[in-house]
Coordinates of C-alpha atoms in Angstrom, one line a residue:
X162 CA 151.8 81.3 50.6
X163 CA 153.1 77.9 52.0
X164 CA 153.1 79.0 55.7
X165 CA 149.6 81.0 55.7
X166 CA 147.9 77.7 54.1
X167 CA 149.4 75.5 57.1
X168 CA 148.5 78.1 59.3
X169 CA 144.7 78.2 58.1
X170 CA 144.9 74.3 58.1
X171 CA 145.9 74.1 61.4
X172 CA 143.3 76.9 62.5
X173 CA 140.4 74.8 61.0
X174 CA 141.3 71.5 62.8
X175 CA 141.4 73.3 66.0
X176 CA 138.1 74.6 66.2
X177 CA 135.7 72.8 63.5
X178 CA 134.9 70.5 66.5
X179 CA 133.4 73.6 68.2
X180 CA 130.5 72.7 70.6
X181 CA 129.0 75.9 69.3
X182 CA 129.7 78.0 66.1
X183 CA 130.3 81.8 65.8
X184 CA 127.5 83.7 64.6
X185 CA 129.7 85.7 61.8
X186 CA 128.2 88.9 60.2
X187 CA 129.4 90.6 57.5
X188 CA 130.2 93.6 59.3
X189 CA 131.9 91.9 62.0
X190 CA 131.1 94.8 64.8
X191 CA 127.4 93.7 64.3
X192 CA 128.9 90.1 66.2
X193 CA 128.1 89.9 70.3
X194 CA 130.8 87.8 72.3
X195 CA 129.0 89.4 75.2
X196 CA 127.8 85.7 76.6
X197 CA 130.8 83.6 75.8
X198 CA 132.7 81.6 78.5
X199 CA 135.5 79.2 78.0
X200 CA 133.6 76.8 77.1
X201 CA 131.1 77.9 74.6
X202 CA 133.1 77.1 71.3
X203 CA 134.6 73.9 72.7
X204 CA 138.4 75.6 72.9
X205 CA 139.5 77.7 75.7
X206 CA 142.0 79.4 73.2
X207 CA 139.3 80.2 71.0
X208 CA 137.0 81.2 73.4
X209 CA 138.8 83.4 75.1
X210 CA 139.9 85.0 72.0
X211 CA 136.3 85.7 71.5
X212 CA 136.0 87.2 75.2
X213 CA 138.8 87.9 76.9
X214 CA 137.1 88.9 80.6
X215 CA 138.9 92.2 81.8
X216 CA 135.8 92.6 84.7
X217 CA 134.1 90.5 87.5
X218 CA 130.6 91.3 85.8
X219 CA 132.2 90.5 82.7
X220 CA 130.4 93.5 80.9
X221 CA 134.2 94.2 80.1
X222 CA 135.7 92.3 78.1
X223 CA 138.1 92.1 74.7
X224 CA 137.1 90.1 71.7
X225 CA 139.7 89.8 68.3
X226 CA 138.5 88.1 64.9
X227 CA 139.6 88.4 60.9
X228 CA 138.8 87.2 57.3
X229 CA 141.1 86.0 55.1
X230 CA 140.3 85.8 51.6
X231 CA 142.4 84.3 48.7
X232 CA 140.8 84.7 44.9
X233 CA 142.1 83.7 41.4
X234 CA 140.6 85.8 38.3
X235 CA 141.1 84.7 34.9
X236 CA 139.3 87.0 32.0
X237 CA 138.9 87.0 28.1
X238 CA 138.5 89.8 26.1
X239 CA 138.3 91.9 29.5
X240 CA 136.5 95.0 28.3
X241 CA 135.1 93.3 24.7
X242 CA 138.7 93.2 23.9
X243 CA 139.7 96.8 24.6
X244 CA 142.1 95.8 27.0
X245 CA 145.7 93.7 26.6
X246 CA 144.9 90.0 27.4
X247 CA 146.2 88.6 30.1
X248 CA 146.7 84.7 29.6
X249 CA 147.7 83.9 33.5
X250 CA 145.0 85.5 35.6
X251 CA 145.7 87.6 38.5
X252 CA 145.1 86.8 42.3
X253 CA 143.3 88.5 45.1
X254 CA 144.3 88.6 48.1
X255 CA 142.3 90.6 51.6
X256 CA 143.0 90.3 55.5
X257 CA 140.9 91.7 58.0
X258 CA 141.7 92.0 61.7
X259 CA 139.9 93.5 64.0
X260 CA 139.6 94.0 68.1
X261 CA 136.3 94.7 69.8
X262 CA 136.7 96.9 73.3
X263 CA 133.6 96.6 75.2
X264 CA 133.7 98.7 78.9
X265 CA 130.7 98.0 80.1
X266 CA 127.6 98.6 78.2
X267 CA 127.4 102.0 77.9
X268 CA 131.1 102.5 76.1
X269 CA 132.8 100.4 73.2
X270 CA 136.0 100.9 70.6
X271 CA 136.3 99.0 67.2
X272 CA 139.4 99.0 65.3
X273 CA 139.8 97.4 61.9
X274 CA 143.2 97.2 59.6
X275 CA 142.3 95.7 55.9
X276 CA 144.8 95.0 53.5
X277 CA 144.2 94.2 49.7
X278 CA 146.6 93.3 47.5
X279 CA 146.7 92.2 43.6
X280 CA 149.1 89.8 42.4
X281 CA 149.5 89.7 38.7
X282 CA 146.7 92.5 38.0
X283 CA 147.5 95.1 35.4
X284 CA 147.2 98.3 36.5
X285 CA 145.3 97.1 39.5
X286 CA 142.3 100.4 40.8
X287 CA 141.8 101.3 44.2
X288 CA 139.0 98.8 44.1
X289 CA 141.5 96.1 43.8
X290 CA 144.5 97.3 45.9
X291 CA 145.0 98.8 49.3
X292 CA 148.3 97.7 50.9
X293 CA 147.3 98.3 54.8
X294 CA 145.0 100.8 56.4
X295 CA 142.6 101.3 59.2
X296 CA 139.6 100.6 57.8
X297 CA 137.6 101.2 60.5
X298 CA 138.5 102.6 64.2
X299 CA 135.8 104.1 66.0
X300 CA 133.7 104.6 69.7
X301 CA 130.0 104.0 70.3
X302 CA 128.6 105.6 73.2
X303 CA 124.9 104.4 74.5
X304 CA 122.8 107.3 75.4
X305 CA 119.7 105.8 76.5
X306 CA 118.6 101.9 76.9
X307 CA 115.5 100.5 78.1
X308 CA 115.0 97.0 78.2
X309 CA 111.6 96.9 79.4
X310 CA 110.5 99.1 76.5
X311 CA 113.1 97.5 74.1
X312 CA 114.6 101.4 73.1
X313 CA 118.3 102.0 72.8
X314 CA 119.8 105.4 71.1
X315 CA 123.5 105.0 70.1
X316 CA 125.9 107.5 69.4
X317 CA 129.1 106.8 66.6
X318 CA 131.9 108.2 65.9
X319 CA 135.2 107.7 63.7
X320 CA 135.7 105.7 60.7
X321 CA 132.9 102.9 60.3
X322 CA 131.7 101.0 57.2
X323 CA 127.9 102.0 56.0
X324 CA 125.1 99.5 54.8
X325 CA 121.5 99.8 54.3
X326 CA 118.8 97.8 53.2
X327 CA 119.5 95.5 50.1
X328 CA 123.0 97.4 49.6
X329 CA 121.5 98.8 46.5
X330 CA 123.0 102.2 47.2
X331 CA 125.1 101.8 50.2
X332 CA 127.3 99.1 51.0
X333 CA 130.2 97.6 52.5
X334 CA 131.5 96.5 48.9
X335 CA 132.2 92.8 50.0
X336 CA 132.3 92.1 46.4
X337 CA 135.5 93.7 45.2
X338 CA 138.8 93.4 47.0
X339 CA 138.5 96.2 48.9
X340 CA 135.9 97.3 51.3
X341 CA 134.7 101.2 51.9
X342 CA 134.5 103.1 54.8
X343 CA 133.5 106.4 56.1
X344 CA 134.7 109.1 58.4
X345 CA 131.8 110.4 60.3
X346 CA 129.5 110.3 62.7
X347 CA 125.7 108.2 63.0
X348 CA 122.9 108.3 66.1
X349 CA 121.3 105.1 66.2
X350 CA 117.5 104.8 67.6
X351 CA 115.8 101.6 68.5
X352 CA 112.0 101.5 69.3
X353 CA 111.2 97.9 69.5
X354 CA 110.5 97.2 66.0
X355 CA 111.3 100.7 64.5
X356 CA 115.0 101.1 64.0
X357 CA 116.1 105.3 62.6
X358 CA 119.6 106.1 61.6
X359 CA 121.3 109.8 61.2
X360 CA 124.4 110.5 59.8
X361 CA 127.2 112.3 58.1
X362 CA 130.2 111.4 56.4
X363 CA 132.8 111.5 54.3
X364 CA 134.0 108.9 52.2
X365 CA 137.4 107.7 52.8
X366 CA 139.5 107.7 49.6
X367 CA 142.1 104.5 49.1
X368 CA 145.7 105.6 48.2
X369 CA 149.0 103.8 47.0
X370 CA 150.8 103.7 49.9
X371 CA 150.5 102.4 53.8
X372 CA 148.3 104.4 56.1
X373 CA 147.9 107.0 54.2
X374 CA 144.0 106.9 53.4
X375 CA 142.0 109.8 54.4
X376 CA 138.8 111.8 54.6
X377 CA 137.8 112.7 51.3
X378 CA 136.5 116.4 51.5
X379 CA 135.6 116.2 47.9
X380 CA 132.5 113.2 48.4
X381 CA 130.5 113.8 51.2
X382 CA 128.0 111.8 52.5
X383 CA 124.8 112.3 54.6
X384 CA 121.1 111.0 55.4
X385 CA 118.8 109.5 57.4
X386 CA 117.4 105.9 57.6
X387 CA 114.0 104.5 58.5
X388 CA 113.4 100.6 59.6
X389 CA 110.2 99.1 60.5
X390 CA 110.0 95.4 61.1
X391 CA 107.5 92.9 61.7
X392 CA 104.1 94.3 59.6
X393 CA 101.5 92.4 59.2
X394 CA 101.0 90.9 55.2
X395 CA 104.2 93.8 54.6
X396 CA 107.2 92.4 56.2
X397 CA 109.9 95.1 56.4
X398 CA 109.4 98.3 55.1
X399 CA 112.4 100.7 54.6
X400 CA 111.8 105.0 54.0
X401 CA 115.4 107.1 54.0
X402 CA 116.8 110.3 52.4
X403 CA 120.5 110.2 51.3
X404 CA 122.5 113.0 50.2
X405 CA 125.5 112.8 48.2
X406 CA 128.3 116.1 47.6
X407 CA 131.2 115.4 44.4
X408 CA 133.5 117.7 43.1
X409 CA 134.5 117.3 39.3
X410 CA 132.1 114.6 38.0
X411 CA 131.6 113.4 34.8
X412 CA 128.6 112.0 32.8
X413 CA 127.8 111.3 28.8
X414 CA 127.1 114.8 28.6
X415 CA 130.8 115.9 28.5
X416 CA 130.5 118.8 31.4
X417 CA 132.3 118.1 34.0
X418 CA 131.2 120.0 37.2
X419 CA 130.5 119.4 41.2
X420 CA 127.1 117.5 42.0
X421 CA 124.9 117.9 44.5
X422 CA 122.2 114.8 44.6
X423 CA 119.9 114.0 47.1
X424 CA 117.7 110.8 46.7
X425 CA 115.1 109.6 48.4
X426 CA 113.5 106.2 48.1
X427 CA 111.5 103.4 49.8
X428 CA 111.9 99.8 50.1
X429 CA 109.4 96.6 50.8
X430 CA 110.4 93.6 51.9
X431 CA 109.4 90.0 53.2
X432 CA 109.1 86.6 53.4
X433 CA 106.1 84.1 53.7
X434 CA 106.9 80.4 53.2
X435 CA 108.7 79.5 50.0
X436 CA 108.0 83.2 48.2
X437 CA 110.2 86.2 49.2
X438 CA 110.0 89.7 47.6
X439 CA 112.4 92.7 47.5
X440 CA 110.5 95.9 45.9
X441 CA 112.3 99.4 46.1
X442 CA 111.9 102.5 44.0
X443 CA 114.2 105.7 44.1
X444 CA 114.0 109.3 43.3
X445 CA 117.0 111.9 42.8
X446 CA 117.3 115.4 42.5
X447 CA 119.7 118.1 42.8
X448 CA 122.3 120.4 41.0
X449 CA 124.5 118.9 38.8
X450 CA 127.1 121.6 36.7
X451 CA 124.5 123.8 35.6
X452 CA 121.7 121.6 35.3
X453 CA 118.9 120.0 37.6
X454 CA 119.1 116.6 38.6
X455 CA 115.9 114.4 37.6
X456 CA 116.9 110.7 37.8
X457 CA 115.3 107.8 39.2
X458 CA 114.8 103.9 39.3
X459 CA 112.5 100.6 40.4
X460 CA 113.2 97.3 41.0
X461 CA 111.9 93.9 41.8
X462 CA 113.1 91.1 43.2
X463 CA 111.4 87.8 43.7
X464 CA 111.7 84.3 44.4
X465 CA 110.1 81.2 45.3
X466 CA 112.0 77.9 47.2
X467 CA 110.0 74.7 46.4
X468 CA 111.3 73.4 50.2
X469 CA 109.3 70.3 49.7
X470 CA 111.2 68.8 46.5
X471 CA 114.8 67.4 46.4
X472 CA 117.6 69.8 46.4
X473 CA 115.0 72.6 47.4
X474 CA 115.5 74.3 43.7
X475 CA 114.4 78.0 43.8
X476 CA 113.1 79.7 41.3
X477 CA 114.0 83.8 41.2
X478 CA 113.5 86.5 39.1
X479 CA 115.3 90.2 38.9
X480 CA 114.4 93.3 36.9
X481 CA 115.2 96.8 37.6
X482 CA 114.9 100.3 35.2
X483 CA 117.3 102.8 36.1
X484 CA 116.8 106.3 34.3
X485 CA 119.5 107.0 31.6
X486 CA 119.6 110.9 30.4
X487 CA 117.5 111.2 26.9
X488 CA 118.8 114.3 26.2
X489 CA 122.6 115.9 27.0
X490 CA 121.7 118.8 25.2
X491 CA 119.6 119.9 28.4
X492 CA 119.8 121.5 31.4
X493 CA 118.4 117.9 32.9
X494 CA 120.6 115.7 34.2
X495 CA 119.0 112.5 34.0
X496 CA 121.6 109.8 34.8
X497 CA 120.9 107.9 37.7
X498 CA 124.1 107.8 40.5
X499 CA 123.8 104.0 42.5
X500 CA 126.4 106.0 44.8
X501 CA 128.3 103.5 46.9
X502 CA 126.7 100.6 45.7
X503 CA 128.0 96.8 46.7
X504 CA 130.5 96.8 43.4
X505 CA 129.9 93.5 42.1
X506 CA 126.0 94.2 41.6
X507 CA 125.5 91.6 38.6
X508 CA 127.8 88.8 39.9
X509 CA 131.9 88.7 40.8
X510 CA 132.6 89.8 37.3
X511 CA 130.9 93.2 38.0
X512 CA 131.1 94.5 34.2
X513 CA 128.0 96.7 34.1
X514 CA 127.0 99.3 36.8
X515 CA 123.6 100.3 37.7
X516 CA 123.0 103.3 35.5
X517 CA 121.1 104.0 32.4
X518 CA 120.5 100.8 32.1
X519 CA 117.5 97.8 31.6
X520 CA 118.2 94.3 33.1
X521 CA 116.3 91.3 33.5
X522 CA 117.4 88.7 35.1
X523 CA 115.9 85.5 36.1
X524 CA 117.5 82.5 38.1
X525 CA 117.0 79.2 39.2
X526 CA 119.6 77.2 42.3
X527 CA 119.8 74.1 44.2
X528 CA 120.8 72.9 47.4
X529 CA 122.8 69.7 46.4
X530 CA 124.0 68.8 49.9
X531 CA 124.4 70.7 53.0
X532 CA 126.7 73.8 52.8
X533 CA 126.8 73.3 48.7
X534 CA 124.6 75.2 46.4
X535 CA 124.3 75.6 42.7
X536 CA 123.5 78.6 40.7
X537 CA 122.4 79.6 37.1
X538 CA 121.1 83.2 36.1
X539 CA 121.1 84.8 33.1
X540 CA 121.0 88.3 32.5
X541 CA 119.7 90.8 29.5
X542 CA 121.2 94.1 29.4
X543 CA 119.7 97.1 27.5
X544 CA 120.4 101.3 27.7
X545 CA 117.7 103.0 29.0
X546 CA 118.3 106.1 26.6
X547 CA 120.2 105.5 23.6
X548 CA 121.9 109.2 24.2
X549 CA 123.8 108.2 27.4
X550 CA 126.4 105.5 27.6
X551 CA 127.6 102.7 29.5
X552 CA 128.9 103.1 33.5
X553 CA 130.8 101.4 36.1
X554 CA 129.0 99.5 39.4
X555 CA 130.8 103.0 40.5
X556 CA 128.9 105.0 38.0
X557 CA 132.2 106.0 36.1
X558 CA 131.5 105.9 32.4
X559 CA 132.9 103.2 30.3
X560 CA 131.7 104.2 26.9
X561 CA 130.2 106.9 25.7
X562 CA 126.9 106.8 23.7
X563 CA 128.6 107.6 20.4
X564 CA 126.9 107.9 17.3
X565 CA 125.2 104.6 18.0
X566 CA 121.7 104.3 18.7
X567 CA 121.7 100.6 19.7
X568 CA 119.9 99.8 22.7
X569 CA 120.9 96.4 23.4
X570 CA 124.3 96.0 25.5
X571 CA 124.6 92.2 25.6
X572 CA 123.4 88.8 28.0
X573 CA 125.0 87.3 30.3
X574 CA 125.2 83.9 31.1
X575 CA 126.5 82.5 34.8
X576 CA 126.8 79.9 37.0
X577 CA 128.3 79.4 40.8
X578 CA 129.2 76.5 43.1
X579 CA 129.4 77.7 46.7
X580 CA 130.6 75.4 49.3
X581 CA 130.8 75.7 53.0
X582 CA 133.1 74.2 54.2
X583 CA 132.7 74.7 58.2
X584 CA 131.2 77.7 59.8
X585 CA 134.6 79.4 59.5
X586 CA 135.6 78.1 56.1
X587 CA 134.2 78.8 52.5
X588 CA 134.8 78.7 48.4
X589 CA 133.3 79.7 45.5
X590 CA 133.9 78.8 42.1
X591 CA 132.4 80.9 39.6
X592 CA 132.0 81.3 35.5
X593 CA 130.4 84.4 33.6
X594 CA 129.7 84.4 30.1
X595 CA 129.2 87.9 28.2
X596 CA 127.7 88.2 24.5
X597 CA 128.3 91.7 23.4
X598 CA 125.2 92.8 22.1
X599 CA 124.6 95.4 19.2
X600 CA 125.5 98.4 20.9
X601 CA 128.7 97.2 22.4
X602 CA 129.5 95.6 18.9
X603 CA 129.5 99.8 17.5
X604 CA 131.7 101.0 20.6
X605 CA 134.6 98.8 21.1
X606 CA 135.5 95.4 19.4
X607 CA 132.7 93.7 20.7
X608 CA 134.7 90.5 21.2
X609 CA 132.6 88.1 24.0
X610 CA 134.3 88.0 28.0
X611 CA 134.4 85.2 29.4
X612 CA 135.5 84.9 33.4
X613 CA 136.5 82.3 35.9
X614 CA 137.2 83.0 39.9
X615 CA 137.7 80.7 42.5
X616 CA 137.2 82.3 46.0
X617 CA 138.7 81.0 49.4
X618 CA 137.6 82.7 52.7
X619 CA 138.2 82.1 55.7
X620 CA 136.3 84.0 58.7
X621 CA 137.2 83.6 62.6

């Protein structure tokens, strides 16, 4: 622990006078080193580890980069005190490394190792642990590019991390410890503004032990996914079709049986001045068991930024009403399925998932100084249908609806400092506090959580 916190230290001093800073996306593949010269982040070390020229035109050229990310969890009463208690916490740990092989512009290879360990976690999920995989390794080949008429069609192939939209339904899972990938293949078309993705894959499944994770024939995934940028009074508006194959699921209804789901949904999205809105509504159907899948949801998110006062508060508000099943006597199966959702959908403490479920959630934060911002939300949580229970972020069911016909699951209270540091450095230091509500009080001990995390990243 000693030696990696000199090592960052000594990392950070080396290039926070950069004369330029890296441009770091969350799915690092997304970054382009193809313009970097020795001199660009103010150390030739650096630089070159950015773009390591292997060609005269320098179209060729080797770029490496990682993320390091330290956490510490404490939680009370996790699970409303259906769990043991754990009075010292548990910590987090998560390295990334990856190398970028660009051969021209035509051909490229990414490789990705992750490893995600738990210190101190009972019974730590796959979530939480990973020791060391490839996360992601695969080639892009470009078909087609035309500058002039700004179209590109690329071609994918391997193992490759998903995410679409607002990561609603299909993320990268940044959240939790460990990230998801896929095994697959996607065609990517670019028309100037118009962006269309096509793919099919199947999920990757984390096991115990070291590079051992494989394609998981039992969860596939496929779809298509329609971008258009830059409408006038719209913004960006979003159409797609995702499909979704599991064998032996589970919901309320106690039949266990292989789904096949298909959704299809549409998104709006855009920002004029202070005010920024993110509508997006959803539709499923399919076979689940023996029944027909009928499930569906809508949300809103908005916010205004008052950029003219001090500390530039901004004001936001959430809601969102995902379909529950009313009836498990049926042959309707009315639970909605988030699929691969970004896991810690109502903050780091991630203790409700989006399914049969009501939330409102309004928010207000601050920019106290540059780099540092202050956050306070408060969520209200409430069933849908009072015949299906409570699920996961990964739409695993955590309670059953019982003989309870409460509605109301419980608020949330929660506030974050975010600070960063550099461009390469970060932290976060979080607290969540639950309130069981009337229906959690009938199902488990309905004692109150309260949770504290402090995050450490580091990104280069």
């Amino acid at each position: 622990m000693k030696t990696i916190a000199c090592f960052l230290m000594v990392f950070i001093g080396c290039v926070a006078s950069a004369q330029q800073s890296p441009d770091f996306k969350s799915m690092r593949f997304d970054e382009d080193y193809s313009t970097v010269n020795d001199s660009t982040f103010g150390s030739k070390w650096y630089s070159r580890m950015k773009h390591l020229n292997l060609s005269e035109n320098r179209r060729s050229y080797l770029s490496f980069g990682g993320d390091v990310r330290y956490q510490y969890f404490y939680v009370e009463n996790e699970n409303w005190g259906d769990s043991p208690e754990d009075h010292d916490g548990y910590i987090l740990s998560r390295f990334l490394f990856h190398a970028d092989l660009h051969l021209g512009k035509r051909v490229r290879f990414f490789v990705q190792t992750q490893s995600s360990l738990a210190e101190g976690r009972l019974d730590p999920s796959p979530v939480d642990q990973n020791p060391l995989e490839l996360h992601q390794g695969f080639a892009d080949f470009g078909l087609l590019e035309n500058p002039t008429q700004k179209t590109a069609l690329l071609l994918r192939i391997g193992r490759q991390e998903l995410s679409y939209g607002s990561q609603r339904l299909v993320a990268v899972r940044e959240g939790p410890n460990n990230r998801q990938s896929f095994d697959g293949a996607k065609a990517m078309l670019k028309v100037a503004n118009f962006k269309a993705d096509f793919f099919y894959t199947h999920y990757v499944r984390a096991s115990d032990d070291i590079f051992d994770d494989e394609s998981n024939d039992s969860r596939q995934f496929w779809g298509s996914y329609f971008r258009y940028d830059k409408i006038p009074y719209i913004g960006t508006t979003e159409l797609y079709y995702l499909g979704l194959y599991r064998e032996s699921v589970a919901f309320d209804s106690g039949i266990t049986g292989n789904e096949t789901r298909h959704s299809v949904g549409m998104r709006l999205a855009n920002q004029i001045g202070g005010w920024r809105y993110d509508l997006e509504g959803v539709y499923q159907f399919g076979r689940f068991a023996m029944t027909d899948i009928s499930a569906w949801t809508a949300s809103v998110n908005t916010a205004f930024r008052f950029n003219s006062l001090k500390f530039k508060p901004e004001i936001g508000l959430k809601t969102e009403i995902i379909s529950g099943d009313r009836d498990v006597t049926d042959d309707k199966t009315q639970t909605f399925n988030p699929l691969f959702p970004r896991g810690a959908y109502f903050g780091l403490a991630a203790l409700v998932g989006p399914s049969n479920l009501i939330d409102v959630h309004p928010s207000i934060s601050f920019n106290i100084a540059e780099g540092l911002d202050w956050t306070i939300d408060y969520d209200a949580f409430w069933r849908f249908s009072e015949q299906d229970g409570l699920y996961a972020p990964n739409a695993s069911l955590i309670y059953p609806a019982g003989d309870s016909g409460e509605k109301e699951i419980g608020q949330q209270l929660a506030t974050d400092f975010t600070w960063d540091a550099n461009a390469f450095l970060s932290f976060r230091a979080e607290f969540t506090w639950f309130k069981a509500g009337k229906y959690l009080q009938s199902v488990t001990p309905g004692n109150d959580i309260i949770f504290t995390g402090l995050t450490m990243q580091l990104q280069f």
